[in-house]
XYZ file of C-alpha atoms in Angstrom:
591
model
C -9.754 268.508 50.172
C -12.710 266.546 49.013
C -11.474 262.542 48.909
C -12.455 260.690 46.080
C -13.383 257.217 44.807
C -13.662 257.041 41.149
C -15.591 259.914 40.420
C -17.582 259.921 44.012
C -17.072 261.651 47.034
C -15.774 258.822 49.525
C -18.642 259.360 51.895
C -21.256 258.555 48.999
C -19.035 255.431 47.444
C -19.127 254.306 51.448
C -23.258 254.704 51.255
C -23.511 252.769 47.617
C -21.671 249.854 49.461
C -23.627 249.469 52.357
C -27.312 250.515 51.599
C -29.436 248.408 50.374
C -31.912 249.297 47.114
C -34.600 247.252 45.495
C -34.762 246.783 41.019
C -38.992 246.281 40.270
C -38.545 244.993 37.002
C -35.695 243.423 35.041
C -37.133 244.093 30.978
C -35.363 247.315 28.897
C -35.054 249.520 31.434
C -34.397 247.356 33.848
C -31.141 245.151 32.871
C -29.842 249.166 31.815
C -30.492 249.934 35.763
C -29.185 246.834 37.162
C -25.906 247.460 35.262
C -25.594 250.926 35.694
C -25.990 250.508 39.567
C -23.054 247.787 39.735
C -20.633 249.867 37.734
C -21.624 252.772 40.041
C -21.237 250.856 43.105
C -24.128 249.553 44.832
C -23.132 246.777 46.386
C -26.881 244.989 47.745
C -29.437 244.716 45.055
C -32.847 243.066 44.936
C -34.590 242.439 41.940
C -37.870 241.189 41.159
C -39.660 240.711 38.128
C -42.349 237.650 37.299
C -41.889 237.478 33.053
C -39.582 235.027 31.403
C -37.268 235.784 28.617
C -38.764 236.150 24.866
C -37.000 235.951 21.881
C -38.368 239.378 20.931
C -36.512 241.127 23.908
C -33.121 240.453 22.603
C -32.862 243.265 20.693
C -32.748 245.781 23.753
C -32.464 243.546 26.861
C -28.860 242.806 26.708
C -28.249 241.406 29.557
C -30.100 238.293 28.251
C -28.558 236.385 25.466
C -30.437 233.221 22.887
C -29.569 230.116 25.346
C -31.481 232.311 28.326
C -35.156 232.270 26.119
C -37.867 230.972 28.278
C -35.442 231.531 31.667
C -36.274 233.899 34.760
C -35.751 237.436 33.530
C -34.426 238.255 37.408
C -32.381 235.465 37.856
C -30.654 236.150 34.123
C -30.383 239.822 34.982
C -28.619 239.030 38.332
C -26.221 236.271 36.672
C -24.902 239.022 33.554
C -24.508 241.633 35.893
C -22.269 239.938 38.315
C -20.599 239.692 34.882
C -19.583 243.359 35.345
C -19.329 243.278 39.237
C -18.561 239.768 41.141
C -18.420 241.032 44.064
C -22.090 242.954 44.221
C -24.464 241.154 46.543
C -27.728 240.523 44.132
C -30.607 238.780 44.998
C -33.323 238.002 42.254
C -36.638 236.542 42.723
C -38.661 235.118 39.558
C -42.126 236.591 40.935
C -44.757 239.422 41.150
C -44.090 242.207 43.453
C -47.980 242.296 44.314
C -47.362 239.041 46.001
C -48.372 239.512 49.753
C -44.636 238.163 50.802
C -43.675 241.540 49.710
C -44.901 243.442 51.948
C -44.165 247.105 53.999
C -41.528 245.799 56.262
C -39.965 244.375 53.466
C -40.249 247.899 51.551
C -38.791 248.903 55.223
C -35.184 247.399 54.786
C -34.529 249.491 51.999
C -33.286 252.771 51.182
C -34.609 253.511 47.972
C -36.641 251.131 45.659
C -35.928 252.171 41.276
C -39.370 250.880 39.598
C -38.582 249.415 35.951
C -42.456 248.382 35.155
C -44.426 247.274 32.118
C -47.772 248.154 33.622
C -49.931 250.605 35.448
C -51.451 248.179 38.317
C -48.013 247.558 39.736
C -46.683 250.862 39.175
C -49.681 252.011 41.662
C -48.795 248.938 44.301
C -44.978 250.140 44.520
C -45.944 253.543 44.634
C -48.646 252.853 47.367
C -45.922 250.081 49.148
C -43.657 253.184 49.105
C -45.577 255.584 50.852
C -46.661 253.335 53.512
C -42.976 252.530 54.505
C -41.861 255.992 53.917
C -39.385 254.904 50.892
C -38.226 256.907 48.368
C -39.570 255.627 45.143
C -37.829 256.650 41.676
C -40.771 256.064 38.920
C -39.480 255.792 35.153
C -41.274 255.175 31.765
C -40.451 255.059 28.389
C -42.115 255.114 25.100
C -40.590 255.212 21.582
C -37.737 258.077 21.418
C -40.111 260.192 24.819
C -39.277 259.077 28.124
C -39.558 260.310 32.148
C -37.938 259.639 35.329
C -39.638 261.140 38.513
C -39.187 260.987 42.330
C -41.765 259.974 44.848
C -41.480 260.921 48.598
C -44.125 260.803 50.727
C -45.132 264.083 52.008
C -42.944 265.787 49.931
C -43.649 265.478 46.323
C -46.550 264.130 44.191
C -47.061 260.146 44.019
C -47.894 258.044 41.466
C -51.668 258.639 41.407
C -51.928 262.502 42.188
C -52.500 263.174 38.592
C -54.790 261.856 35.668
C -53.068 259.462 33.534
C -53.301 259.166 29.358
C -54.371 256.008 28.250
C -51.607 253.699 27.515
C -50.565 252.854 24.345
C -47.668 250.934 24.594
C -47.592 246.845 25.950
C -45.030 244.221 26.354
C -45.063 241.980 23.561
C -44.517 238.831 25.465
C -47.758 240.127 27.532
C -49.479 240.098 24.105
C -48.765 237.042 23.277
C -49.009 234.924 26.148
C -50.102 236.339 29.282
C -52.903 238.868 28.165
C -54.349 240.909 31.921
C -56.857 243.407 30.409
C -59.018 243.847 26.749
C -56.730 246.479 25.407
C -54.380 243.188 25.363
C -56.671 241.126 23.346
C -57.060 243.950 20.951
C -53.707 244.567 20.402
C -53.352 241.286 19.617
C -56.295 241.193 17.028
C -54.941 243.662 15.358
C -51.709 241.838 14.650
C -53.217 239.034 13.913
C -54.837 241.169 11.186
C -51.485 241.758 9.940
C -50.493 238.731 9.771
C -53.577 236.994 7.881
C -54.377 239.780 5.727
C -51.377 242.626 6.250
C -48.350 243.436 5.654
C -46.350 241.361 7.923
C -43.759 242.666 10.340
C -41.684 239.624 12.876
C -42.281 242.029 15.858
C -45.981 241.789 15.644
C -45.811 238.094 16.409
C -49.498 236.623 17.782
C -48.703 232.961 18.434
C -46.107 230.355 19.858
C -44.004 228.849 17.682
C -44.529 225.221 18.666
C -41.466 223.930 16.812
C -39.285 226.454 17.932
C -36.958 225.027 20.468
C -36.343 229.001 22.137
C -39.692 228.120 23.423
C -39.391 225.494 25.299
C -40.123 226.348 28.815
C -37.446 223.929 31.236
C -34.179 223.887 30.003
C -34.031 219.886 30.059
C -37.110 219.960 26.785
C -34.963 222.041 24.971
C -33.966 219.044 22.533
C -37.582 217.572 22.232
C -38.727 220.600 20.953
C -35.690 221.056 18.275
C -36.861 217.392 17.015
C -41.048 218.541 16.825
C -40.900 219.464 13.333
C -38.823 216.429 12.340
C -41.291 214.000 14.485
C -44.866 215.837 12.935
C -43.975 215.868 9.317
C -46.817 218.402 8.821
C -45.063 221.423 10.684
C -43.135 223.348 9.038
C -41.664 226.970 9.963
C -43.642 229.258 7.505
C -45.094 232.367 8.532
C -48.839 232.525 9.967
C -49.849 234.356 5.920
C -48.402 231.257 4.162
C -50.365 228.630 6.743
C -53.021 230.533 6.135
C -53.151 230.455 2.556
C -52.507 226.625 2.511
C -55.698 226.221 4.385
C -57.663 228.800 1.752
C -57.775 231.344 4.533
C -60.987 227.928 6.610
C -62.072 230.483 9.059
C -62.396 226.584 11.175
C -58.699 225.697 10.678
C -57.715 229.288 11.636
C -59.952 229.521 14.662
C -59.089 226.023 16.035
C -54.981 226.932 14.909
C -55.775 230.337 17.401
C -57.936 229.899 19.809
C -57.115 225.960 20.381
C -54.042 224.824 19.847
C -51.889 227.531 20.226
C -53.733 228.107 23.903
C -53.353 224.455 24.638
C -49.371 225.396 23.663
C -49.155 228.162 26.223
C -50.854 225.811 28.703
C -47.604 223.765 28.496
C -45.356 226.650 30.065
C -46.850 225.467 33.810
C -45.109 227.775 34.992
C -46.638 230.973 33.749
C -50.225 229.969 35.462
C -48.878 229.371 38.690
C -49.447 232.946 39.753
C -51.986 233.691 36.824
C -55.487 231.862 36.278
C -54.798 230.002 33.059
C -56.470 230.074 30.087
C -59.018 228.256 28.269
C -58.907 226.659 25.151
C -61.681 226.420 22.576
C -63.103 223.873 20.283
C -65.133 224.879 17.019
C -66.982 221.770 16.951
C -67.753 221.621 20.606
C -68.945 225.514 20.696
C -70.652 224.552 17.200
C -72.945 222.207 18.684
C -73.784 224.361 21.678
C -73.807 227.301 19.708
C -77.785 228.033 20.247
C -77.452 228.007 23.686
C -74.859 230.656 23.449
C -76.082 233.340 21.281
C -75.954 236.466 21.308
C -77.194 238.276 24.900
C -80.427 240.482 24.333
C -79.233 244.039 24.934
C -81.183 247.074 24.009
C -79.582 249.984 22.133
C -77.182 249.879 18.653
C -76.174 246.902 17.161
C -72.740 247.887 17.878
C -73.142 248.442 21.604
C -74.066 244.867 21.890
C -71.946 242.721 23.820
C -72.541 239.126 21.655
C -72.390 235.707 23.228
C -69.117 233.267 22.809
C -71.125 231.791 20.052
C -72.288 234.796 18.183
C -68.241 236.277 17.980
C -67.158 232.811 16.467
C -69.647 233.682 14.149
C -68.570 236.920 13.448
C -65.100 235.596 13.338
C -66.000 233.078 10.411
C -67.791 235.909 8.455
C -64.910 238.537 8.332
C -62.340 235.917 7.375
C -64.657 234.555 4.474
C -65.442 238.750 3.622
C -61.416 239.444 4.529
C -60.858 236.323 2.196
C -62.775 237.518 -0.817
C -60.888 240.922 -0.951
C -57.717 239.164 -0.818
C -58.379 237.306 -3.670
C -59.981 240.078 -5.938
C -57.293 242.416 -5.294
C -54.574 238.868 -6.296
C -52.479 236.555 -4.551
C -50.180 239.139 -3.438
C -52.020 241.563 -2.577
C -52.095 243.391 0.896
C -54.901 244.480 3.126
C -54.396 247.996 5.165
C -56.407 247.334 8.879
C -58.534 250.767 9.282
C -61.085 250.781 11.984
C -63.692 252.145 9.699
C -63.516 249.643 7.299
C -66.257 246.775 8.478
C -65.033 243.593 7.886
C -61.707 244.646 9.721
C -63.390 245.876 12.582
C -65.737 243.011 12.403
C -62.327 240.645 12.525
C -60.726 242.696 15.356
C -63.730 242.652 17.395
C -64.558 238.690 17.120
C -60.614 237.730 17.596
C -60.630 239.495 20.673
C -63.295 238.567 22.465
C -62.516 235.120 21.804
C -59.267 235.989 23.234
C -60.388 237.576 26.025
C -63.453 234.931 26.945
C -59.904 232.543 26.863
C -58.290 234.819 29.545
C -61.352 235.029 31.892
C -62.224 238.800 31.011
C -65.631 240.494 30.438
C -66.406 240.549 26.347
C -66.395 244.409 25.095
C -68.746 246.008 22.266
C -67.580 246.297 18.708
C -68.218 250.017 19.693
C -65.808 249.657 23.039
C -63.305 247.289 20.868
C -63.000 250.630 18.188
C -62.534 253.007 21.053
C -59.796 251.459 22.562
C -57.850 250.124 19.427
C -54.903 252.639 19.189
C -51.477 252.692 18.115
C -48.420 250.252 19.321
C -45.154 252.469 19.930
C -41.903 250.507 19.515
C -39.273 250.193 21.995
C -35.813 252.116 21.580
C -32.689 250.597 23.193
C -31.355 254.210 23.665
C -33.859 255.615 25.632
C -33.991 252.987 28.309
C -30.127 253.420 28.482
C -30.795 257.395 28.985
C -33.563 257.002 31.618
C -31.579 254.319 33.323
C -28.658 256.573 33.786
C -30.858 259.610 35.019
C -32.980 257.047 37.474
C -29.444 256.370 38.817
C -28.503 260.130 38.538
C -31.717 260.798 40.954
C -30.448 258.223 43.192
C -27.299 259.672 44.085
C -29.330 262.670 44.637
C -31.276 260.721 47.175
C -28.055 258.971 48.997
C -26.390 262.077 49.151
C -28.690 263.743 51.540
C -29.659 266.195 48.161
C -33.796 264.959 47.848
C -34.628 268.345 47.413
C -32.992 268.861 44.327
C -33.708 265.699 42.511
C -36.100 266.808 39.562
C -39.014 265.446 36.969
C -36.623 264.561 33.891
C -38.414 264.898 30.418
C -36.565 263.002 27.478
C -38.070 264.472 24.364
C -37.924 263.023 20.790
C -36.815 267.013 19.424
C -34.975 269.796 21.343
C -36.773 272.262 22.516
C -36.177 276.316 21.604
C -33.030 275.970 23.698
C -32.074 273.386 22.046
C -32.127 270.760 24.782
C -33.815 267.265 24.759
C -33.852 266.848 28.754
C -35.704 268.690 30.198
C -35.755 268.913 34.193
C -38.873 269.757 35.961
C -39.204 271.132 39.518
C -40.966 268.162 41.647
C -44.582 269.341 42.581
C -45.901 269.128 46.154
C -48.988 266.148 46.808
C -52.208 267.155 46.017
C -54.502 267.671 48.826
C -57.310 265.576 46.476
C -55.710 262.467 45.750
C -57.149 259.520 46.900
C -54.159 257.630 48.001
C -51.266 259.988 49.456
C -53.734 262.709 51.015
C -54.276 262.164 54.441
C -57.604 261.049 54.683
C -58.360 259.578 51.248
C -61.356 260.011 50.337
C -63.919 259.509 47.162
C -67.476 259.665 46.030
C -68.436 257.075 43.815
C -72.023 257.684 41.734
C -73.995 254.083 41.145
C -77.091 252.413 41.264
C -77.578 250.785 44.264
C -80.001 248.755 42.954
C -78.461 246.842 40.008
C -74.500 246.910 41.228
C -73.974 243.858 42.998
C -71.091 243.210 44.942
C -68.588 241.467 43.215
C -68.820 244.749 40.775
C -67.843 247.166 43.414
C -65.046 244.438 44.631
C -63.420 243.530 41.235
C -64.619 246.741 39.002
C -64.200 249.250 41.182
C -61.862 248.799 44.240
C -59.550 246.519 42.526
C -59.918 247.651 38.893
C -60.226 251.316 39.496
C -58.454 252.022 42.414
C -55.701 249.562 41.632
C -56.560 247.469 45.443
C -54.809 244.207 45.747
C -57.255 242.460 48.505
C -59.722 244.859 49.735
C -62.248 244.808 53.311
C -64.936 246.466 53.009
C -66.852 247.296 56.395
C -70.583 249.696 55.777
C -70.407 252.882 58.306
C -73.806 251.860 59.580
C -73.549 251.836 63.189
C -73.287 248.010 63.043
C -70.051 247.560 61.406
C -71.054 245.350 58.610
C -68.393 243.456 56.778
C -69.523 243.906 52.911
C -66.351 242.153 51.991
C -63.700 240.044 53.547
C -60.550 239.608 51.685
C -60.121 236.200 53.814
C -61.356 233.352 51.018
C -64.647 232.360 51.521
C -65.945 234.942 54.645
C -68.236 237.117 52.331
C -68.523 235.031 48.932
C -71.974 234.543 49.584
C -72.714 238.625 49.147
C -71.070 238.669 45.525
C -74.412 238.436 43.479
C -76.618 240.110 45.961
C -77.254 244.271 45.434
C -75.886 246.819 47.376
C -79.572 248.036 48.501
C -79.475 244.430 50.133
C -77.322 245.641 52.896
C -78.920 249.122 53.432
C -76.382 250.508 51.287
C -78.122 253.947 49.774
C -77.499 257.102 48.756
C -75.306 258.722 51.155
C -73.567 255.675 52.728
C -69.923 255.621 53.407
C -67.698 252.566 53.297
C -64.452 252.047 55.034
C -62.568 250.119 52.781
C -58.625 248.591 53.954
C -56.321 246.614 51.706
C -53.793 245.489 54.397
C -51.174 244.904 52.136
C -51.046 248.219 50.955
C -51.576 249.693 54.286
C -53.934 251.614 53.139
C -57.591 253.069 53.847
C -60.082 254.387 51.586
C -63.464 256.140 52.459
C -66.018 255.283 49.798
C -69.260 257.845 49.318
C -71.644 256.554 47.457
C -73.979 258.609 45.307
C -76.917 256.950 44.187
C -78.318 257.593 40.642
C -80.813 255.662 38.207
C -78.972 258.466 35.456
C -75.682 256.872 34.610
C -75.399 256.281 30.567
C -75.927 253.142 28.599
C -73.351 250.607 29.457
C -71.574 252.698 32.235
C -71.121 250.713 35.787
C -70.581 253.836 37.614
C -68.737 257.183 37.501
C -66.149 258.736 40.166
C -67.215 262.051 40.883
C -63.802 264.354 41.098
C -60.402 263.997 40.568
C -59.780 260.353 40.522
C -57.673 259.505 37.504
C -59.591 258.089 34.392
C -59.609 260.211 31.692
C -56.613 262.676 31.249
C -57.160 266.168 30.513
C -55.644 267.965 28.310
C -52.590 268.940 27.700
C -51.710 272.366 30.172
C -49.177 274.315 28.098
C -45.530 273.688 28.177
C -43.609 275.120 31.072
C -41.928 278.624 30.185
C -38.154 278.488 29.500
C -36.043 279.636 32.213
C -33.785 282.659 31.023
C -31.640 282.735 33.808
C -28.009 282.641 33.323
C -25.927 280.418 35.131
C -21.991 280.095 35.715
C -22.207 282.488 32.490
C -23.919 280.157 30.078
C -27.204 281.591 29.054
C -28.157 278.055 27.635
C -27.234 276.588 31.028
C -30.298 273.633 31.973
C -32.204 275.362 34.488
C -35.594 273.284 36.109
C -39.309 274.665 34.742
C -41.139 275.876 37.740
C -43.985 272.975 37.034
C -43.720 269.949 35.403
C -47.882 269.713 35.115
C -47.501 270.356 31.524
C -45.922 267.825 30.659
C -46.865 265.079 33.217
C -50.109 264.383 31.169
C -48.000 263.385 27.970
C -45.341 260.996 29.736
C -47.056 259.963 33.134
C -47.931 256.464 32.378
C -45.032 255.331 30.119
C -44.679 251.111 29.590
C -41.745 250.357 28.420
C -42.175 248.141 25.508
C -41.025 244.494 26.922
């Protein structure tokens, strides 16, 4: 007779008690998780997650409440569900997982790690973490009403980075508005600033801090201060960013300085988000003004819209789409609404000056009017419902796990319609590694095609082993009989090789570089295939099957007809879940 507790066999209630299982990430899906695994029974819980509260994740993060705005996300998460469970053992830490603390022996101590993340670079470090301590990793991702929950074991099923991945189209909004990491960031942004000015405006497309909100303020203690701000500076007043705007006559100077000065010099207050992060920089019209010949725009061959301009030359730009955005307001009346459409000029024009000034703030390389209309896409909401329903399965696939049952945990498609048998879940049959990916295989391997001759150092360091291949702190060593270190991730060893050319160090075509990122425990072999053929603008190109650009779409997996326990409609697992990894693989979930 089997014994049970609750609704779990005793020996599995026993496990839940005693193992121990780390949260990555504490935002929608997360605070679903971290409840669903104390009302299950897990007993020892670590979570980890480096974002504060925002006022915008109240709608879905429920485990946070109005007084906890501007608080540790993990340490909130950890206090509400203790709510439902006093007795679990949680531990929260208000940082990143990339951190070097957290490292393979402390993956080690764990017997399954649940990944709740907002972005791709730490979705490949926990995956990679994983496989070098032998972990079982559950990966989940949602977007809008579609969502995914997969397992990861090394040697048994496909990780992370086996397959291509779609471009993302989904971002945390408190990411967007204060701690932009990458240009699709900035342009997001833009684009809701577009709203905002010229749109129609939606609260949820917020671009700036409030500075006389008191949510905002970042320790507890300046809470009252910032009530008072508005009472103390009799100019502020809460109106939305449209009706500021229009008090100023839409000064393209007022705006910028409002944008790109203040508001940044706000965000500098909240120490606490650059203590981890390389902090912004504010800018000054006047100052940039009166420099402003010295930064023009960089002489680049080609279309005018594959020019990258200088600092200078996108604060221009800037100043003439608002005065050209301006005049169409005020033909069409006071009213009146602009639509953003990328092939409308002045509205691309706008998008691409706002951010690149954004991103020249946040330290990143300035990208083409042409680049800035390539990437601008779509923003899909977050829905509260579908984190709840991949939380439950990622716990669903954990009991799978702790049971002894790997084999039969499953890729778990959440679709938005049912399918022809009427069913919006839709398991998937896990697929074995594949023998060509450059992290799980067991020699990983690439061939990357460059010039030898114009890529310096620093480009194959931040561009393309840290960028590309998603390495934290990467040594690189040249397979030339002499063991030449290229690159040192100890501060200061190889800094002096950043601006000089590969060719400098004998690096041609045909050379081979061992490259290690301790942290990650892992090795990379690097071929590199010299070419003076790459296109306009491109770096360099990895030859194979390294994910960049997703292909498209295999077709669906074919319904199962088999009839179980005599219910022809019973959910039976496709063979292959390959046709629908390249639509869900990926998934943020909207923070």
């Amino acid at each position: 007779m089997v014994h049970l507790v609750g609704s779990l066999r005793k020996e599995l209630a026993d496990s839940l008690s005693t193992c121990s299982v780390l949260v990555v990430g504490a935002g929608g899906i997360g605070c679903e998780l971290l409840k669903n695994l104390v009302l299950t029974g897990f007993k020892n819980i670590e979570v980890i997650d480096l974002d504060t509260i925002d006022v915008s994740n109240l709608n879905r993060q429920f485990l946070f409440q109005k007084k906890h705005v501007g608080k540790s996300k993990a340490q909130v998460a950890k206090e509400s569900a203790l709510q439902f469970c006093p007795s679990a053992n949680i531990t929260a830490y208000h940082d990143s997982i990339m951190n070097p603390d957290y490292n393979v022996e402390y993956f080690r101590k764990f017997i399954l790690v649940m990944n709740a993340l907002d972005n791709r670079a730490a979705r490949n470090h926990v995956n990679r973490m994983c496989l070098a301590a032998d972990i079982p990793l559950i990966e989940s991702g949602t977007a809008g009403y579609l969502g995914q929950v997969t397992v990861i074991k090394k040697g048994m099923t496909e990780c992370y980075e086996c397959q291509p991945k779609p471009t993302q189209k989904t971002f945390p909004g408190c990411t967007i508005r204060n701690t932009p990491s990458e240009p699709i960031h900035c342009i997001v942004w833009a684009k809701y600033l577009f709203n905002q000015l010229f749109g129609e405006e939606d609260a949820d497309q917020e671009v700036s801090p409030d500075t006389a909100d008191p949510e905002l303020a970042w320790n507890p203690e300046d809470t009252a201060a910032r009530a008072t701000a508005s009472e103390k500076d009799g100019d502020i007043k809460r109106i939305s960013t449209k009706e500021w705007a229009r008090s100023t006559g839409y000064d393209p100077v007022k705006l910028f300085n409002k944008l790109f000065k203040d508001d940044i010099m706000y965000l500098l207050t909240m120490d606490k988000l650059w203590k981890k992060r390389k902090a912004p920089t504010p800018l000054d019209w006047q100052h940039l003004e009166n420099s402003g010949m010295s930064l023009g725009v960089h002489p680049v061959s080609g279309l005018k819209d594959q020019q990258v301009l200088g600092l200078w030359g996108y604060c221009q730009l800037f100043q003439h789409s608002v005065e050209t955005l301006r005049s169409q307001i005020q033909e069409k009346g006071e009213s009146a609404e602009l639509v953003w459409d990328k092939d409308d000029p002045p509205a691309m024009d706008f998008v691409t000056a706002a951010a690149n000034l954004r991103m020249h703030i946040f330290s990143m390389n300035m990208k083409s009017r042409f680049d800035v209309k390539s990437m601008a896409g779509n923003i899909i909401p977050a829905i509260a419902t579908t984190n709840a329903v991949i939380a439950g399965l990622i716990v669903l696939e954990g009991l799978k796990i702790l049971s002894g049952e790997i084999e039969s945990c499953r890729s778990i498609f959440l679709n938005k319609c049912p399918n022809l048998r009427k069913k919006l879940l839709v398991p998937c049959i896990l697929d074995p590694p594949s023998a060509n990916c450059y992290v799980c295989a067991s020699k990983p391997e690439v061939t990357v095609k460059l010039n030898v001759h114009k890529t310096v150092v620093l480009t194959l360091q931040d561009r393309i082993l840290k960028e590309r291949f998603g390495m934290v702190a990467p040594d690189v060593q040249i397979e030339d009989g002499k063991g030449t270190i290229l690159i040192s991730s100890e501060e200061g060893e190889t800094e002096a090789n950043n601006n000089k050319f590969l060719s400098d160090f004998g690096i041609r075509n045909g050379s081979r570089l061992q490259v290690d990122d301790f942290l990650q425990d892992y090795t990379l072999l690097v071929n590199v295939l010299h070419t003076e053929e790459l296109e306009r603008d491109v770096e360099f190109e990895v030859v194979g099957e390294a994910p960049d650009k997703a292909p498209p779409p295999q077709s669906k997996p074919e319904e199962v007809n088999s009839i179980t326990n005599g219910n022809k409609d019973s959910s039976q697992p496709s063979t292959s879940s390959k046709g629908l990894q390249y639509i869900y693989l990926g998934f943020k979930e909207f923070d």
